C-alpha positions as a printed Julia matrix, in Angstrom:
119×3 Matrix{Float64}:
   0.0     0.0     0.0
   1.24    3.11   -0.98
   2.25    6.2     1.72
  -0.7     8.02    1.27
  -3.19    5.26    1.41
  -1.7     4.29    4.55
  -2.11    7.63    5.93
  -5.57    8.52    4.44
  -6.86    4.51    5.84
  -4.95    5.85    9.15
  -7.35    8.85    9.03
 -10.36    7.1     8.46
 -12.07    6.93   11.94
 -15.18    4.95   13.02
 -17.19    7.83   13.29
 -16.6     8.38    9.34
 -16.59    4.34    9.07
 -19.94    4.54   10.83
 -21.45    7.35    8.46
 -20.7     5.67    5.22
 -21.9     2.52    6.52
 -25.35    4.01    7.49
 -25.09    6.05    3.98
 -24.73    2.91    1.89
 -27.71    1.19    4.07
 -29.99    4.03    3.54
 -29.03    4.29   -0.43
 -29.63    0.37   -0.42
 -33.52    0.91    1.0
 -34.56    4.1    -1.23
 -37.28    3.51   -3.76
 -35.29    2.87   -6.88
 -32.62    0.83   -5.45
 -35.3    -1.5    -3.35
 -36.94   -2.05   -6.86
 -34.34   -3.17   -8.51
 -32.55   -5.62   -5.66
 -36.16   -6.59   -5.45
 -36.46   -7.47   -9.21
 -32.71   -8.94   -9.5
 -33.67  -11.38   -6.45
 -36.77  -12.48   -7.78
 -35.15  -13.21  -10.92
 -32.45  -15.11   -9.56
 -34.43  -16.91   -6.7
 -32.5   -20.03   -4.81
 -29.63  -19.7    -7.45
 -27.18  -18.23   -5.63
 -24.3   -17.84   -8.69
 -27.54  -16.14  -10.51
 -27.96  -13.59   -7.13
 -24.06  -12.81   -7.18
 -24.51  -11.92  -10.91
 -27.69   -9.98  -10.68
 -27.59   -8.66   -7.03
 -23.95   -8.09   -6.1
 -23.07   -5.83   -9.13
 -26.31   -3.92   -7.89
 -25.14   -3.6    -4.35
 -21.46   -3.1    -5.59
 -22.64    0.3    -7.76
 -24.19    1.82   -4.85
 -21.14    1.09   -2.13
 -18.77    2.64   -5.0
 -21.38    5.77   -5.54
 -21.36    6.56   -1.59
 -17.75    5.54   -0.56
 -16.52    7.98   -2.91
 -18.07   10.47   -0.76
 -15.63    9.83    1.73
 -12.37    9.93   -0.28
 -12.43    6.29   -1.49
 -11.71    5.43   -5.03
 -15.16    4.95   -7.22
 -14.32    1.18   -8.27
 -13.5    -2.06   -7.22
 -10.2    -1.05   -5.85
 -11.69    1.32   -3.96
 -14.63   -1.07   -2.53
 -11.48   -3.45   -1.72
  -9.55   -0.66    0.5
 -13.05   -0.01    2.48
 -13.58   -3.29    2.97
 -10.1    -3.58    4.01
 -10.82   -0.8     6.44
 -13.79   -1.78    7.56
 -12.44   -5.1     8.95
  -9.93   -3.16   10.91
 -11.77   -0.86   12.55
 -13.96   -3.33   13.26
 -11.65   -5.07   15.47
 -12.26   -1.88   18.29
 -15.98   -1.17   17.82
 -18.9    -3.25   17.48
 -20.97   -0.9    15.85
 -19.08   -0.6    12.94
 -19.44   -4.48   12.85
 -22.82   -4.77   13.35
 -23.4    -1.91   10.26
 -20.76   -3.36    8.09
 -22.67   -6.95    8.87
 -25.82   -5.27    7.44
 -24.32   -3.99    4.5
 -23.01   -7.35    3.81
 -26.14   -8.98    4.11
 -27.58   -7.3     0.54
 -24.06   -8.75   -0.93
 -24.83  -12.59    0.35
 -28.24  -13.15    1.53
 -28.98  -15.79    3.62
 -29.82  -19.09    1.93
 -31.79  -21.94    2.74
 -30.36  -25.01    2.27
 -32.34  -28.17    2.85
 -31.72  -30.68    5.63
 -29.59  -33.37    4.41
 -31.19  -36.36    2.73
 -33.78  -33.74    1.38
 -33.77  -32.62   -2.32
């Protein structure tokens, strides 16, 4: 990692952590966004390589949009470093795990898989 990527990840506290995490949940639950997970899930139902190929480019665009607010790159290297960040400043505060964990949740949904010996 470059000098001033180390400093500028150095300078990202969990207040700011906290705040983009919060932004990206409330861009991920406004009317146009909601629509379209909602319509990329339905069309991918139980297939989960069909939900990371409709749904996590969907999530992944509005991350990039609102991490850029906060000095991050807008693409995937940028969505890398705040993930990368996230996970560390997770490791002192619990909130910005239990926001991060939330965000996460539109990327891999919970799936139901059957009890074994069941089809």
């Amino acid at each position: 990692m470059a000098a001033t990527e180390t400093s500028f990840t150095e300078s990202f506290t969990p207040d700011k952590a906290k705040a983009a995490l919060r932004e990206i949940l409330a861009a991920l639950t406004s009317g146009d966004v909601v629509e379209s997970l909602e319509a990329a899930r339905e069309a991918a139902g139980n297939d989960m390589v069909a939900l990371m190929t409709r749904v996590f480019p969907l999530v992944t665009q509005v991350t990039i949009q609102v991490i850029g607010n906060y000095g991050f790159s807008q693409d995937g290297v940028g969505a890398i470093q705040f993930e990368h960040v996230m996970k560390n400043l997770g490791q002192d505060d619990p909130e910005v795990v239990r926001l991060h964990s939330q965000v996460r949740s539109y990327f891999l949904p919970a799936v139901v898989i059957p009890p074994s010996g069941h089809p």
